[in-house]
Amino acid sequence: MQAQPKRILLKISGEALSAEKGVAYDKSILLQVANQIKQAREQGVQVAIVVGGGNFWRGRQYLDINRSASDYMGMLATIMNAVCMRETLTSIGVPALVQTSITVTPIAEPFDPIKANEALNEGKVVIFGGGTGCPYFSTDTTASLRAAEINADALFFAKNVDGIYDKDPKVYADAKKYECLSYDQFIAENLKAMDSTAVIMCKENNTPVYVFALLEENSIVNAINGNTKGGSWIK
Ligand code: UDP
């Protein structure tokens, strides 16, 4: 991206918040993310966030429960992550609020795009919890949906992988990273860095997507400043 975006939707994978299997959060990762969001805000960028839930719940593979119930459990996990992110941000002086698609009023506000827009304009960080509120979807799709609803200039995907590869870089040493690819190419090659529904939504709404490693130093701030050499663009 050439110019600094005015408003971004940052999707943070739940798994990237955890450094150790079986431990939901790594405090230093939470603070590293929060401090970068603080810096983005100080640079005048409005930040909305969607967090995944993979640090708590990775699906029903080992339990005999149905898909919908499992997906709702995943959505509840994203609400815990959203509240945790809010508390981390407020602890370092960044005003933040959580809006959820599934109502949990004692701890978060219900999703309201008008109020979200107002809060972003006031410089507050808005965290969307609970996914879309519908099973059979993902937080990737939630991120593309909310990015469109708040008219974000770009969708930033912070993951525990540093971009989009033609095959899994953890399995194949010769996996090739894309610097930039089109939405159609991503779909045609059946790539896995994001789910295809999310990519199609981004295509339809002209939302540029940047995929990068959350844990690389200053990765969020670098992306905002147009220093996007390490990751992959879809546009
Ligand atoms: N989920 C869902 N609908 C949504 C968003 C999420 O059913 O709109 C469920 C789904 O089961 C998903 C889980 O919540 O696997 C947690 O989200 P995700 O796996 O996307 O988190 P991440 O991999 O980014 O940590």
Short mmCIF file of C-alpha atoms and ligand atoms in Angstrom, two decimals:
data_model
loop_
_atom_site.label_atom_id
_atom_site.label_comp_id
_atom_site.label_asym_id
_atom_site.label_seq_id
_atom_site.Cartn_x
_atom_site.Cartn_y
_atom_site.Cartn_z
CA MET A 1 0.00 0.00 0.00
CA GLN A 2 1.35 3.42 -0.91
CA ALA A 3 -0.44 5.87 1.40
CA GLN A 4 -1.09 5.21 5.07
CA PRO A 5 -4.60 3.77 5.40
CA LYS A 6 -7.10 5.82 7.37
CA ARG A 7 -9.03 2.88 8.74
CA ILE A 8 -8.03 -0.79 8.93
CA LEU A 9 -9.62 -4.02 10.00
CA LEU A 10 -7.02 -6.15 11.74
CA LYS A 11 -7.74 -9.87 11.90
CA ILE A 12 -5.70 -11.60 14.58
CA SER A 13 -5.62 -15.37 14.57
CA GLY A 14 -6.46 -16.79 18.00
CA GLU A 15 -3.62 -19.28 17.74
CA ALA A 16 -1.09 -16.48 17.29
CA LEU A 17 -1.96 -15.16 20.78
CA SER A 18 -0.68 -18.32 22.39
CA ALA A 19 2.99 -19.30 22.49
CA GLU A 20 2.52 -22.63 24.19
CA LYS A 21 0.07 -25.43 23.46
CA GLY A 22 -2.58 -25.62 26.20
CA VAL A 23 -2.01 -22.04 27.41
CA ALA A 24 -4.52 -19.60 25.97
CA TYR A 25 -2.48 -16.39 26.10
CA ASP A 26 1.06 -15.17 26.11
CA LYS A 27 1.09 -11.87 27.97
CA SER A 28 4.05 -10.51 26.04
CA ILE A 29 2.30 -11.23 22.71
CA LEU A 30 -0.86 -9.45 23.89
CA LEU A 31 1.17 -6.42 24.96
CA GLN A 32 3.21 -6.43 21.76
CA VAL A 33 0.00 -6.34 19.71
CA ALA A 34 -1.62 -3.72 21.95
CA ASN A 35 1.43 -1.45 21.81
CA GLN A 36 1.50 -1.57 18.04
CA ILE A 37 -2.19 -0.74 17.90
CA LYS A 38 -1.46 2.16 20.24
CA GLN A 39 1.23 3.39 17.85
CA ALA A 40 -1.07 3.02 14.83
CA ARG A 41 -3.66 5.09 16.65
CA GLU A 42 -1.09 7.76 17.47
CA GLN A 43 -0.32 7.89 13.75
CA GLY A 44 -4.00 8.68 13.15
CA VAL A 45 -5.08 5.25 11.89
CA GLN A 46 -8.49 4.00 13.02
CA VAL A 47 -8.28 0.35 14.05
CA ALA A 48 -11.02 -2.26 14.24
CA ILE A 49 -10.19 -5.83 15.21
CA VAL A 50 -11.59 -9.31 14.68
CA VAL A 51 -9.94 -12.03 16.76
CA GLY A 52 -10.13 -15.75 16.03
CA GLY A 53 -10.69 -18.43 18.64
CA GLY A 54 -8.16 -21.12 17.76
CA ASN A 55 -6.22 -20.72 21.03
CA PHE A 56 -9.28 -22.10 22.85
CA TRP A 57 -11.17 -24.27 20.44
CA ARG A 58 -10.05 -25.93 17.23
CA GLY A 59 -13.23 -27.76 16.30
CA ARG A 60 -14.97 -30.91 17.22
CA GLN A 61 -12.59 -33.53 15.79
CA TYR A 62 -12.20 -35.40 19.06
CA LEU A 63 -15.72 -34.92 20.45
CA ASP A 64 -18.99 -36.42 19.34
CA ILE A 65 -20.91 -33.14 19.00
CA ASN A 66 -22.62 -31.59 16.02
CA ARG A 67 -21.13 -28.93 13.77
CA SER A 68 -23.41 -26.08 14.88
CA ALA A 69 -22.72 -26.61 18.58
CA SER A 70 -19.01 -26.80 17.88
CA ASP A 71 -19.11 -23.61 15.82
CA TYR A 72 -21.00 -21.73 18.54
CA MET A 73 -18.33 -22.82 21.00
CA GLY A 74 -15.76 -21.35 18.62
CA MET A 75 -17.72 -18.10 18.47
CA LEU A 76 -17.82 -17.94 22.27
CA ALA A 77 -14.05 -18.41 22.28
CA THR A 78 -13.66 -15.36 20.04
CA ILE A 79 -15.66 -13.32 22.57
CA MET A 80 -13.22 -14.27 25.33
CA ASN A 81 -10.35 -13.18 23.08
CA ALA A 82 -12.11 -9.92 22.23
CA VAL A 83 -12.61 -9.10 25.93
CA CYS A 84 -8.99 -10.03 26.66
CA MET A 85 -7.79 -7.75 23.85
CA ARG A 86 -9.97 -4.89 25.11
CA GLU A 87 -8.62 -5.24 28.64
CA THR A 88 -5.03 -5.35 27.38
CA LEU A 89 -5.58 -2.23 25.28
CA THR A 90 -7.26 -0.28 28.09
CA SER A 91 -4.46 -1.31 30.47
CA ILE A 92 -1.99 0.65 28.33
CA GLY A 93 -4.31 3.65 27.93
CA VAL A 94 -5.94 2.82 24.59
CA PRO A 95 -9.74 3.30 24.64
CA ALA A 96 -11.38 0.17 23.30
CA LEU A 97 -14.77 -1.48 23.23
CA VAL A 98 -16.15 -4.87 22.24
CA GLN A 99 -19.22 -5.41 20.10
CA THR A 100 -20.54 -8.93 19.68
CA SER A 101 -22.85 -10.63 17.21
CA ILE A 102 -24.12 -12.94 19.98
CA THR A 103 -25.51 -10.84 22.82
CA VAL A 104 -23.53 -11.02 26.06
CA THR A 105 -24.54 -7.60 27.41
CA PRO A 106 -22.87 -7.64 30.83
CA ILE A 107 -19.44 -7.82 29.23
CA ALA A 108 -19.83 -6.32 25.74
CA GLU A 109 -22.15 -4.26 23.57
CA PRO A 110 -24.25 -5.83 20.84
CA PHE A 111 -22.94 -5.33 17.30
CA ASP A 112 -24.05 -1.96 15.93
CA PRO A 113 -22.30 -0.68 12.79
CA ILE A 114 -23.42 2.93 13.35
CA LYS A 115 -22.02 3.00 16.89
CA ALA A 116 -18.89 1.20 15.70
CA ASN A 117 -18.35 3.89 13.09
CA GLU A 118 -18.84 6.66 15.66
CA ALA A 119 -16.42 5.02 18.09
CA LEU A 120 -13.77 4.60 15.38
CA ASN A 121 -14.15 8.26 14.42
CA GLU A 122 -13.60 9.16 18.08
CA GLY A 123 -10.32 7.22 18.02
CA LYS A 124 -11.54 4.20 19.96
CA VAL A 125 -10.48 0.71 18.95
CA VAL A 126 -13.51 -1.43 18.16
CA ILE A 127 -13.19 -5.20 18.61
CA PHE A 128 -15.79 -7.40 16.98
CA GLY A 129 -16.38 -10.63 18.92
CA GLY A 130 -18.59 -13.63 18.25
CA GLY A 131 -17.81 -14.00 14.57
CA THR A 132 -20.74 -13.49 12.22
CA GLY A 133 -23.01 -15.10 14.84
CA CYS A 134 -23.68 -17.94 12.37
CA PRO A 135 -22.24 -21.44 12.34
CA TYR A 136 -20.54 -22.73 9.18
CA PHE A 137 -18.65 -19.45 8.86
CA SER A 138 -15.22 -18.40 10.06
CA THR A 139 -13.55 -15.42 11.63
CA ASP A 140 -11.83 -14.81 8.27
CA THR A 141 -15.26 -14.26 6.76
CA THR A 142 -16.24 -12.16 9.77
CA ALA A 143 -13.20 -9.98 9.13
CA SER A 144 -14.08 -9.47 5.46
CA LEU A 145 -17.71 -8.73 6.37
CA ARG A 146 -16.88 -6.23 9.10
CA ALA A 147 -14.21 -4.62 6.90
CA ALA A 148 -16.88 -3.98 4.29
CA GLU A 149 -19.40 -2.76 6.87
CA ILE A 150 -17.03 -0.20 8.38
CA ASN A 151 -15.57 0.73 5.00
CA ALA A 152 -12.01 -0.20 5.96
CA ASP A 153 -9.26 0.78 3.53
CA ALA A 154 -7.57 -2.58 3.99
CA LEU A 155 -7.87 -5.87 5.79
CA PHE A 156 -4.69 -6.84 7.64
CA PHE A 157 -4.39 -10.54 8.44
CA ALA A 158 -1.95 -11.16 11.30
CA LYS A 159 -1.18 -14.87 11.47
CA ASN A 160 1.40 -17.28 12.77
CA VAL A 161 2.62 -17.75 9.17
CA ASP A 162 4.36 -14.87 7.37
CA GLY A 163 2.31 -14.78 4.18
CA ILE A 164 0.60 -16.83 1.50
CA TYR A 165 2.46 -19.85 0.09
CA ASP A 166 1.68 -22.17 -2.78
CA LYS A 167 1.83 -25.06 -0.26
CA ASP A 168 2.25 -25.42 3.49
CA PRO A 169 5.71 -24.01 4.35
CA LYS A 170 5.78 -26.04 7.58
CA VAL A 171 5.56 -29.24 5.55
CA TYR A 172 7.32 -28.35 2.26
CA ALA A 173 10.78 -26.74 2.36
CA ASP A 174 10.37 -25.60 -1.28
CA ALA A 175 7.06 -23.77 -0.66
CA LYS A 176 6.99 -20.48 -2.57
CA LYS A 177 5.65 -17.28 -0.99
CA TYR A 178 3.53 -14.91 -3.07
CA GLU A 179 4.30 -11.22 -2.79
CA CYS A 180 1.01 -10.23 -4.43
CA LEU A 181 -1.76 -12.20 -6.06
CA SER A 182 -5.26 -11.49 -7.29
CA TYR A 183 -8.43 -12.65 -5.54
CA ASP A 184 -9.16 -14.87 -8.57
CA GLN A 185 -5.71 -16.45 -8.46
CA PHE A 186 -6.12 -17.22 -4.76
CA ILE A 187 -9.43 -18.98 -5.46
CA ALA A 188 -8.24 -20.72 -8.65
CA GLU A 189 -5.18 -22.16 -6.92
CA ASN A 190 -7.29 -23.29 -3.98
CA LEU A 191 -4.90 -21.65 -1.49
CA LYS A 192 -5.46 -22.09 2.22
CA ALA A 193 -4.14 -18.99 4.00
CA MET A 194 -7.69 -17.61 4.25
CA ASP A 195 -11.03 -19.21 3.62
CA SER A 196 -12.38 -18.72 0.13
CA THR A 197 -15.69 -17.14 1.25
CA ALA A 198 -13.66 -14.36 2.88
CA VAL A 199 -11.60 -13.82 -0.26
CA ILE A 200 -14.70 -13.65 -2.45
CA MET A 201 -16.24 -11.07 -0.10
CA CYS A 202 -13.06 -8.99 -0.28
CA LYS A 203 -13.12 -9.22 -4.06
CA GLU A 204 -16.74 -8.10 -4.24
CA ASN A 205 -16.07 -5.17 -1.92
CA ASN A 206 -12.67 -4.26 -3.35
CA THR A 207 -10.96 -4.71 0.01
CA PRO A 208 -7.20 -5.18 -0.34
CA VAL A 209 -5.86 -7.90 1.97
CA TYR A 210 -2.38 -8.08 3.46
CA VAL A 211 -1.32 -11.34 5.15
CA PHE A 212 1.69 -11.20 7.48
CA ALA A 213 3.27 -12.70 10.62
CA LEU A 214 1.92 -11.24 13.85
CA LEU A 215 5.07 -12.06 15.79
CA GLU A 216 7.58 -10.33 13.56
CA GLU A 217 8.82 -7.18 15.23
CA ASN A 218 6.64 -4.15 14.48
CA SER A 219 4.76 -6.09 11.83
CA ILE A 220 1.47 -4.21 12.30
CA VAL A 221 3.07 -0.77 12.31
CA ASN A 222 5.25 -1.68 9.32
CA ALA A 223 2.20 -2.77 7.37
CA ILE A 224 0.41 0.47 8.19
CA ASN A 225 3.44 2.46 7.04
CA GLY A 226 3.51 0.67 3.70
CA ASN A 227 6.53 -1.43 4.58
CA THR A 228 5.00 -4.65 3.33
CA LYS A 229 7.94 -6.55 1.90
CA GLY A 230 7.68 -9.59 4.18
CA GLY A 231 4.03 -10.56 3.70
CA SER A 232 1.60 -11.20 0.86
CA TRP A 233 -1.05 -8.99 -0.72
CA ILE A 234 -4.30 -10.16 -2.26
CA LYS A 235 -5.89 -7.44 -4.37
N1 UDP B 1 -17.07 -19.54 13.88
C1 UDP B 1 -18.31 -19.69 13.28
N2 UDP B 1 -18.87 -18.62 12.66
C2 UDP B 1 -18.26 -17.43 12.55
C3 UDP B 1 -16.97 -17.28 13.13
C4 UDP B 1 -16.40 -18.34 13.78
O1 UDP B 1 -18.89 -20.75 13.33
O2 UDP B 1 -18.84 -16.50 11.96
C5 UDP B 1 -16.48 -20.66 14.63
C6 UDP B 1 -15.81 -21.71 13.76
O3 UDP B 1 -16.06 -22.96 14.31
C7 UDP B 1 -14.33 -21.36 13.91
C8 UDP B 1 -14.27 -20.87 15.35
O4 UDP B 1 -15.50 -20.18 15.53
O5 UDP B 1 -13.52 -22.48 13.68
C9 UDP B 1 -13.12 -19.95 15.73
O6 UDP B 1 -12.75 -19.13 14.71
P1 UDP B 1 -11.46 -19.42 13.78
O7 UDP B 1 -11.18 -20.87 13.65
O8 UDP B 1 -11.70 -18.68 12.52
O9 UDP B 1 -10.29 -18.76 14.60
P2 UDP B 1 -8.74 -18.66 14.24
O10 UDP B 1 -8.36 -19.85 13.39
O11 UDP B 1 -8.55 -17.40 13.48
O12 UDP B 1 -8.05 -18.62 15.57
#
